[in-house]
Coordinates of C-alpha atoms and ligand atoms in Angstrom, one line a residue:
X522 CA 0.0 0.0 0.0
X523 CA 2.7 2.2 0.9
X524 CA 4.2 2.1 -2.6
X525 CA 1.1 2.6 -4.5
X526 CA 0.5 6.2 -2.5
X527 CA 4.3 6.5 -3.5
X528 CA 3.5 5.9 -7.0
X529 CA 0.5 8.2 -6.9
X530 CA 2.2 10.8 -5.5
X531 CA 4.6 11.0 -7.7
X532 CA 2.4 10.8 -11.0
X533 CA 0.4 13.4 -8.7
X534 CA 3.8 15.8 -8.7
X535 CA 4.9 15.2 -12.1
X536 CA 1.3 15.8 -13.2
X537 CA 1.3 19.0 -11.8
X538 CA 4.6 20.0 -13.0
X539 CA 3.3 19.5 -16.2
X540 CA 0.0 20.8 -16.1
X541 CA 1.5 24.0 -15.1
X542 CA 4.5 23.9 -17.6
X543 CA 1.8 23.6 -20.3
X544 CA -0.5 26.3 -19.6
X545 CA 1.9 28.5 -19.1
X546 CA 3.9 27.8 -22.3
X547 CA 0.4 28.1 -23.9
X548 CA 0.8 31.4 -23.3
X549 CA 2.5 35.1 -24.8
X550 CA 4.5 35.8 -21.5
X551 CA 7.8 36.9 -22.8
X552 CA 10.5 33.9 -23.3
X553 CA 12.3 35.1 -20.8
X554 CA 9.4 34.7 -18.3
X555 CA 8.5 31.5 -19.5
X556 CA 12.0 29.9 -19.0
X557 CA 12.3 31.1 -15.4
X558 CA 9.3 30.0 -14.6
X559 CA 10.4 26.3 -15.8
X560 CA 12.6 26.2 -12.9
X561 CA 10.5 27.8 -10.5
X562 CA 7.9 25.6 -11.0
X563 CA 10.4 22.3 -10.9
X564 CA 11.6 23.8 -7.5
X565 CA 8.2 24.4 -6.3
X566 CA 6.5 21.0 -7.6
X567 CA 9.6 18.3 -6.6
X568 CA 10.9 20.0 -3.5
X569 CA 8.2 18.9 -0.8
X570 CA 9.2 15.5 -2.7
X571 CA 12.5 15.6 -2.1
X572 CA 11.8 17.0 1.3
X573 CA 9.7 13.7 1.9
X574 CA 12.5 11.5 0.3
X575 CA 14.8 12.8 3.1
X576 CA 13.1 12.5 6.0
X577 CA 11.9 8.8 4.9
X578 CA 15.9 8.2 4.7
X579 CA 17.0 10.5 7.8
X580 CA 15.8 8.3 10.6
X581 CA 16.7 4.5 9.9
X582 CA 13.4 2.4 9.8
X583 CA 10.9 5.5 9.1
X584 CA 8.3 4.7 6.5
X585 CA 6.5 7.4 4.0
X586 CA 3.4 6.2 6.0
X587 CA 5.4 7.7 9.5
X588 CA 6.2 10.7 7.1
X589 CA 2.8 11.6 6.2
X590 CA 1.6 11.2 9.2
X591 CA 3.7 14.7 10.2
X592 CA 1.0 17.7 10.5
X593 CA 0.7 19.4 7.2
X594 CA 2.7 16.9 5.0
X595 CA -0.7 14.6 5.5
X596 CA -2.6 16.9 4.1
X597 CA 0.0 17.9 1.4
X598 CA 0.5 14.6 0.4
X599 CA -2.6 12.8 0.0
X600 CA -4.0 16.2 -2.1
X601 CA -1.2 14.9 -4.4
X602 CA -1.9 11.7 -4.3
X603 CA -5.7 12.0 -5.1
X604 CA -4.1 14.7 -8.1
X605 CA -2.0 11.1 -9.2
X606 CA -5.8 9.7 -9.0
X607 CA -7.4 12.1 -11.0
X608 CA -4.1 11.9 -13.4
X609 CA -4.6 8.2 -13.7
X610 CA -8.5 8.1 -14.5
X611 CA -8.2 10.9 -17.1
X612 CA -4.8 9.2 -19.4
X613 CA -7.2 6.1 -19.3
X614 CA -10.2 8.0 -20.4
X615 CA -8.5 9.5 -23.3
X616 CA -6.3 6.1 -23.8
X617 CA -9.7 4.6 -24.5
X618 CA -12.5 6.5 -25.1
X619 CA -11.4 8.7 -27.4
X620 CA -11.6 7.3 -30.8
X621 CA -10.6 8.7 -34.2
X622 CA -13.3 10.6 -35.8
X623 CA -15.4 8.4 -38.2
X624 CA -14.4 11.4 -41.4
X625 CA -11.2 10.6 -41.6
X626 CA -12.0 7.2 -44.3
X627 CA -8.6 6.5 -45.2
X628 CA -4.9 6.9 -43.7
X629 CA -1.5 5.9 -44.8
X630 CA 1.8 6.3 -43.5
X631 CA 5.7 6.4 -45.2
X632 CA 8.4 7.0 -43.6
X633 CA 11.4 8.6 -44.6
X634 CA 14.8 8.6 -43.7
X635 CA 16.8 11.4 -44.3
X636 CA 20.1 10.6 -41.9
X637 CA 20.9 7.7 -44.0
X638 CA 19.1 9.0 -47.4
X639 CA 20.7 12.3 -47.9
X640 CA 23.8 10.5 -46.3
X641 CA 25.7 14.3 -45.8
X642 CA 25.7 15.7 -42.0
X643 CA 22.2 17.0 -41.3
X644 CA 22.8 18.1 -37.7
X645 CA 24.7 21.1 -37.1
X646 CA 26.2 22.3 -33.8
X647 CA 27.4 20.4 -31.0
X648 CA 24.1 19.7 -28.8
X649 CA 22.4 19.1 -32.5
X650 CA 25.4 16.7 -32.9
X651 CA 25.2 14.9 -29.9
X652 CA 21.4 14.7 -29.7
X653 CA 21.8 12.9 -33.2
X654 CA 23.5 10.3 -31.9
X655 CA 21.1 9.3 -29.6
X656 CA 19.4 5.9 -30.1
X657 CA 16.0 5.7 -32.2
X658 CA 16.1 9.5 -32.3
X659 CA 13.7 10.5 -35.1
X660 CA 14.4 14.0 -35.8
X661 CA 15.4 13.1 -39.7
X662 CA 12.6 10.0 -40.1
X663 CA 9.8 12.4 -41.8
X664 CA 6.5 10.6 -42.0
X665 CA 4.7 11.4 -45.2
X666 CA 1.1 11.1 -44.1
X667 CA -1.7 10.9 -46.3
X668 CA -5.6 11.1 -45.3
X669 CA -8.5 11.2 -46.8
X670 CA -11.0 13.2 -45.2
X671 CA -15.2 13.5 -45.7
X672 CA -16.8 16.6 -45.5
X673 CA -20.5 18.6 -45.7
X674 CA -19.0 20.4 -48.8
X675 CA -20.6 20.7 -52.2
X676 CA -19.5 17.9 -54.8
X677 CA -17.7 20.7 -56.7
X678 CA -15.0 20.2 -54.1
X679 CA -14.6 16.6 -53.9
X680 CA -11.3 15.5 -54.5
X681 CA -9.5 18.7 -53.4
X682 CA -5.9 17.8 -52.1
X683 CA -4.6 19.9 -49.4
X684 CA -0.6 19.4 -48.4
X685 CA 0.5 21.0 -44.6
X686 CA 3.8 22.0 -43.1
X687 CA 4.1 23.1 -39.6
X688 CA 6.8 24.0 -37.6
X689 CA 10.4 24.4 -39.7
X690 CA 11.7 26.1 -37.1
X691 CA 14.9 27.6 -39.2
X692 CA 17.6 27.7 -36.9
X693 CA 20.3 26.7 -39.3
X694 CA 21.0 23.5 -36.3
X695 CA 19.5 21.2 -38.9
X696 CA 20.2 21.6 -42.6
X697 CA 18.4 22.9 -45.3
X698 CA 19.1 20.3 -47.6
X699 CA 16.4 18.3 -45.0
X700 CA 14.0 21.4 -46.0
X701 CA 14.2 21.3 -49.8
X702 CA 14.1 17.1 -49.5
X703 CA 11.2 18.2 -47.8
X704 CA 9.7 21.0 -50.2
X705 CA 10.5 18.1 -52.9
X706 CA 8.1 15.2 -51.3
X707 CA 4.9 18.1 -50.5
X708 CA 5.8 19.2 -54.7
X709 CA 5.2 15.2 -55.1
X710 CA 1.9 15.1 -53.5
X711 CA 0.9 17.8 -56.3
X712 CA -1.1 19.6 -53.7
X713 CA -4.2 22.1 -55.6
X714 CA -3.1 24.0 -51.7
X715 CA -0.5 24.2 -49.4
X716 CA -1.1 25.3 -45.8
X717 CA 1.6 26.8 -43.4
X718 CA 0.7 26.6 -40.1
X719 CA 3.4 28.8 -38.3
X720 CA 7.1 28.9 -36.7
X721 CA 8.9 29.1 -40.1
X722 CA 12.0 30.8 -39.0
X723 CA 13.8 31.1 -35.6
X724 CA 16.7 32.6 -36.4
X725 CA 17.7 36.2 -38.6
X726 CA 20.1 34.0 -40.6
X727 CA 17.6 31.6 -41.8
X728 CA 15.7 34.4 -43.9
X729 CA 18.0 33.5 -46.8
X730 CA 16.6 30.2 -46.9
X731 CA 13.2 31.5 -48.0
X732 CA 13.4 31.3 -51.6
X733 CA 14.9 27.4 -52.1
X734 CA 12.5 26.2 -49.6
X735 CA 9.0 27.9 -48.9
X736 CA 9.8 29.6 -52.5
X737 CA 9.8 26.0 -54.4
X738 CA 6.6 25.0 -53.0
X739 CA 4.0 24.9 -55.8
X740 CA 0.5 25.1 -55.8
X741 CA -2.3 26.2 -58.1
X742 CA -4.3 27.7 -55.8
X743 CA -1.4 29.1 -53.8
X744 CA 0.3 28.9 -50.9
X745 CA -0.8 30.2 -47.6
X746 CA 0.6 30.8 -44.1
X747 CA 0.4 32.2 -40.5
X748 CA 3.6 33.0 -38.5
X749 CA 3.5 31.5 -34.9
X750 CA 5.4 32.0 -31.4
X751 CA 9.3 31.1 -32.8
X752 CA 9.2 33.4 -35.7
X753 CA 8.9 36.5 -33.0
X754 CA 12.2 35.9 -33.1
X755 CA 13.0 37.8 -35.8
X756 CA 12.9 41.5 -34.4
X757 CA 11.0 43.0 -37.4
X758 CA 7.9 41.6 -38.7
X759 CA 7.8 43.6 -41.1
X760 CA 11.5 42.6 -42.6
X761 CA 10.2 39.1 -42.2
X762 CA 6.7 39.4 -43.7
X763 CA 8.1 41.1 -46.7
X764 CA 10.6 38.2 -47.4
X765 CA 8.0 35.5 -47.6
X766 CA 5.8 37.9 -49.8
X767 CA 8.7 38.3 -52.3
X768 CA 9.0 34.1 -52.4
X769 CA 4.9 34.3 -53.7
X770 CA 3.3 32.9 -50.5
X771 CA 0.6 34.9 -48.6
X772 CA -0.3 35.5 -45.5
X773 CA -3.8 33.9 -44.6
X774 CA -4.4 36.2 -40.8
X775 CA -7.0 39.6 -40.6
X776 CA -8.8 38.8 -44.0
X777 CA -11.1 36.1 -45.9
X778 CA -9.3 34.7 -49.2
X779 CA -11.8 33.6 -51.5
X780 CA -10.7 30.9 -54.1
X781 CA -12.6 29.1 -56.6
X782 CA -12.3 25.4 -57.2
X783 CA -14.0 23.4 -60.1
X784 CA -16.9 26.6 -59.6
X785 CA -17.2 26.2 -55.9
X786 CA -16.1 28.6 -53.6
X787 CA -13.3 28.4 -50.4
X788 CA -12.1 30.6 -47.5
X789 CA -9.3 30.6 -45.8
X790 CA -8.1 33.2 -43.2
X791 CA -5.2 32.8 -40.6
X792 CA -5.2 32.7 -36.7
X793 CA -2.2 33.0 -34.9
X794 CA -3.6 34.4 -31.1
X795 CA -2.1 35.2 -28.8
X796 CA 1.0 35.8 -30.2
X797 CA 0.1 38.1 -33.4
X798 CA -3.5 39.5 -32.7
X799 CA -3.9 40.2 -36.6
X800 CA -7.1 37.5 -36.6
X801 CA -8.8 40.3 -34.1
X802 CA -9.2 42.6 -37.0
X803 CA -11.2 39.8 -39.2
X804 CA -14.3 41.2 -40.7
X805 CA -17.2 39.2 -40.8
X806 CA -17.6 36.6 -43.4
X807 CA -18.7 38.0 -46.5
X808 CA -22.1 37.4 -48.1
X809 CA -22.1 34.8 -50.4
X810 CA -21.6 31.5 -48.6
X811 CA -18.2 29.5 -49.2
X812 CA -18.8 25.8 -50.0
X813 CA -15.5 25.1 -47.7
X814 CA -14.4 27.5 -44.9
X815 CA -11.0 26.6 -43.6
X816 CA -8.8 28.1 -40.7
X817 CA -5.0 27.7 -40.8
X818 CA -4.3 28.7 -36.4
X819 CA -0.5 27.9 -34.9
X820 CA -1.9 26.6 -32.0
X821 CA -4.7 24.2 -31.0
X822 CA -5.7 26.8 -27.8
X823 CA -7.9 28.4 -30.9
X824 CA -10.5 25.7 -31.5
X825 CA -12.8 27.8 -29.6
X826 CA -12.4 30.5 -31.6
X827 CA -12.8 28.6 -34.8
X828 CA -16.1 26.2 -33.3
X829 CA -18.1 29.9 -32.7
X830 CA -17.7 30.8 -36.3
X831 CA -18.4 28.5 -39.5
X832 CA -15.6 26.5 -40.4
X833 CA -15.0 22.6 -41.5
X834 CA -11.3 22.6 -41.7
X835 CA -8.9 23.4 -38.8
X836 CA -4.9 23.1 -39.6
X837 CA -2.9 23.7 -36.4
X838 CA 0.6 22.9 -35.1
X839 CA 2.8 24.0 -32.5
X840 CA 2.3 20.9 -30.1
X841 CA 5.4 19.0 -31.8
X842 CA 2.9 16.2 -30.8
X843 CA 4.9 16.4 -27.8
X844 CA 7.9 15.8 -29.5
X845 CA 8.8 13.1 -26.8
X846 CA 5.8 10.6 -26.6
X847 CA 6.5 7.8 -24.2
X848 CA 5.4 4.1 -25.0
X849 CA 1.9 3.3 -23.6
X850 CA 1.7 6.6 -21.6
X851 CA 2.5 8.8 -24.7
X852 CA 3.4 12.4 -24.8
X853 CA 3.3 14.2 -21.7
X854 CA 4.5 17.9 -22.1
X855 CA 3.0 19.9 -25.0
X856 CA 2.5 23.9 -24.7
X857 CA -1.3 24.0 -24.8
X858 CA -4.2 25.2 -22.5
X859 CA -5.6 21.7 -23.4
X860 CA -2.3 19.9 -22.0
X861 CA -1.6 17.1 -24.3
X862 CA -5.1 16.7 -25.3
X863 CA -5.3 17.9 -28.7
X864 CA -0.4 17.1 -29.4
X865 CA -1.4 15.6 -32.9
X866 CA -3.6 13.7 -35.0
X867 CA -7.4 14.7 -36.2
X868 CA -10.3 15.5 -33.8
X869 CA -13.9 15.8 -34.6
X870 CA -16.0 18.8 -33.0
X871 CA -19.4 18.7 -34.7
X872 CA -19.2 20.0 -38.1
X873 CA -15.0 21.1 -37.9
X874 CA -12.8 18.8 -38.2
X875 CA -9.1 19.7 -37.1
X876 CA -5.9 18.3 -37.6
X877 CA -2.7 19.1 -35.3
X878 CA 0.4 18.4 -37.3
X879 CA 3.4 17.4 -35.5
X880 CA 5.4 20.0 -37.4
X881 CA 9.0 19.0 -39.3
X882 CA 11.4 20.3 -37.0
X883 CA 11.9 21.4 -33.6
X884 CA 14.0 24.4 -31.4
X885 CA 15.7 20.7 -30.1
X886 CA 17.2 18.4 -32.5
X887 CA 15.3 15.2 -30.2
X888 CA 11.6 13.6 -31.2
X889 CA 10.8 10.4 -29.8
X890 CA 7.6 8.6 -30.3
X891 CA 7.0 11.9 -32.7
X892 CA 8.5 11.7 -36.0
X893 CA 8.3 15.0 -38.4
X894 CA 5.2 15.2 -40.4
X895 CA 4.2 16.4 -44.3
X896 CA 0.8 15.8 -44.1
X897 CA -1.8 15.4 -47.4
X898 CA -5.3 15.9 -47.1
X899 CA -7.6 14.8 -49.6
X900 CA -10.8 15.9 -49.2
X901 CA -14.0 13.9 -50.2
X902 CA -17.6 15.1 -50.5
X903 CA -20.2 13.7 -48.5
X904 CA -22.4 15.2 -51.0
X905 CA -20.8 13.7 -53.9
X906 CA -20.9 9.9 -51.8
X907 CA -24.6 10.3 -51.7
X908 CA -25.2 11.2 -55.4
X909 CA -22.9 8.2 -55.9
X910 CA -25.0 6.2 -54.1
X911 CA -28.2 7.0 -54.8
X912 CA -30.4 5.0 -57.1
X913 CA -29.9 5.1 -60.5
Ligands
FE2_1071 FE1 6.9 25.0 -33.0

């Protein structure tokens, strides 16, 4: 008994640390806030731990059951350990209950690898290096990952193929010959759309990158972005914004794009709250209805923000899909108000449907569990499946 309250109490701690490292990387607090408060919360969350650990130790035949039974610590502890509970009973209700959503009709994965494919260093840096080395590290394995999704769309749109990059994360630690190799595979998928969904560039250096990467992608009906947390980086938005403009891509936030498709009509604006607050100034939707609406956001946190207006299509990144998912337990740090809730994969919320990529690269050169992702959307018609099956 006295080492399942031990267990609990610990999944109760590092719960907590992670609850709280979560939210508050969910946030806009500077970076410099943020990284304190890493520590402060570690220090905060473990120490009464530690505390506990030592006093278990001090005195030679103590149990943790004599420890907790100190004034305070009891209370402490067993608020923890019901946290640990609570932990426990929600990882099982989302291990189990929650179930991909019936539109997505067909998925296939390929994998890539990169390391041994494009054979020249890829990793740049010591850390980047070293990280590299590490076994079954998967930071070069991109996962080309093709769906096929069903929609309340007009037939007009059936058949539409959208291609989505998230998270580059130019920092010049990982090569750009991995970017192009990737520009080359979402070119293969012969996209009609490409979608980015934020953090392009970390570092001022990287700008030059633009044209042979995001510049190469082709699409007919173009290629549109958002900018997310990393690419504040770059001190002028302005400098930045006008270098992706001048490689032909366009920025999706603060307006409605309309753009037709075999007669039918799409819209597409940009969300990336609460770092840019562009998607405040969004006028209403325009008049004549769009068969398709579709939202490109950097983060998951703005699902309610997209479920209050009218949109099918949600593209979001950010989460890394918790770059480090652990077997069985799975990821358990991801910077969102939802926690790891909503890392990756496609979720179902009435009529919108959104997908959370787990983005290509990382500000770390480490992804377990969480390989890079090109994703392909093809999207089918529920309309047309009906005409298809009705009588003739
Ligand atoms: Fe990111």
């Amino acid at each position: 008994m006295e080492w399942i309250i031990l267990i609990l109490g610990t999944i109760g701690h590092v719960g907590l640390w992670c609850v709280v490292f979560n939210r508050v990387h969910a946030t806009a607090f500077p970076r410099k806030f943020r990284k304190f408060s890493e520590k402060a919360i570690l220090v905060i969350v473990f120490a009464p731990m530690f505390w506990a650990f030592y006093l278990r130790i001090r005195i030679p035949g103590n149990s943790f059951a004599d420890v907790i039974s100190l004034p305070l610590i009891t209370y402490y502890y067993y608020a923890v350990v019901g946290l640990g509970c609570l932990f426990v009973i929600r990882w099982l209700y989302r291990k189990f209950c929650f179930k991909l959503p019936s539109n997505v009709i067909a998925s296939k994965t390929e994998y890539l690898n990169l390391k041994t494919e494009l054979k020249a260093p890829l990793l740049h840096g010591r850390l980047p290096r070293l990280l590299g080395l590490f076994p079954f590290n998967e930071v070069l394995l991109l996962t080309l990952q093709r769906m096929t999704i069903e929609l309340e769309i007009p037939p007009e749109l059936d058949g539409l193929k959208i291609c989505q990059l998230s998270d580059l994360h130019f920092t010049g630690e990982v090569d750009i010959r991995y970017f192009e190799r990737v520009v080359e595979e979402a070119n293969q998928f012969e996209p009609d759309l490409v979608v980015i969904t934020g953090d392009l560039i970390d570092h001022a250096k990287c700008v030059d990158w633009i044209p042979q990467t995001f510049g190469k992608l082709n699409a007919p009906l173009g290629v549109y972005y958002v900018l997310g947390n990393h690419d504040r980086r770059i001190r002028s938005e302005t400098f930045l914004r006008n270098n992706i403009h001048d490689s032909g891509l366009i920025q999706a936030s603060a307006k409605w794009h309309q753009i037709e498709f075999n007669g039918a009509t799409i819209q597409i604006t940009g969300n990336a709250l609460p770092w840019y607050r562009d998607a405040e100034q969004l006028p209403e939707q325009p008049e004549n209805k769009a068969g398709l609406n579709i939202l490109l956001s950097h983060s998951p946190d703005q699902l309610d923000w997209a479920r209050r207006r009218d949109f099918q299509l949600m593209f979001a990144g950010h989460t890394h899909g918790g770059q480090i998912a652990f077997p069985i337990i799975g990821p358990v740090v991801a910077p969102s108000k939802y926690g790891v809730g909503y890392s990756s994969g496609t979720f179902r919320f009435d009529k919108l449907i959104m997908h959370v990529s787990r983005g290509l690269s990382g500000d770390e050169t480490i992804r377990w569990g969480s390989p890079p992702e090109l994703g392909l959307f093809t999207i089918r018609s529920n309309q047309q499946a009906k005409s298809n099956q009705a009588p003739q």
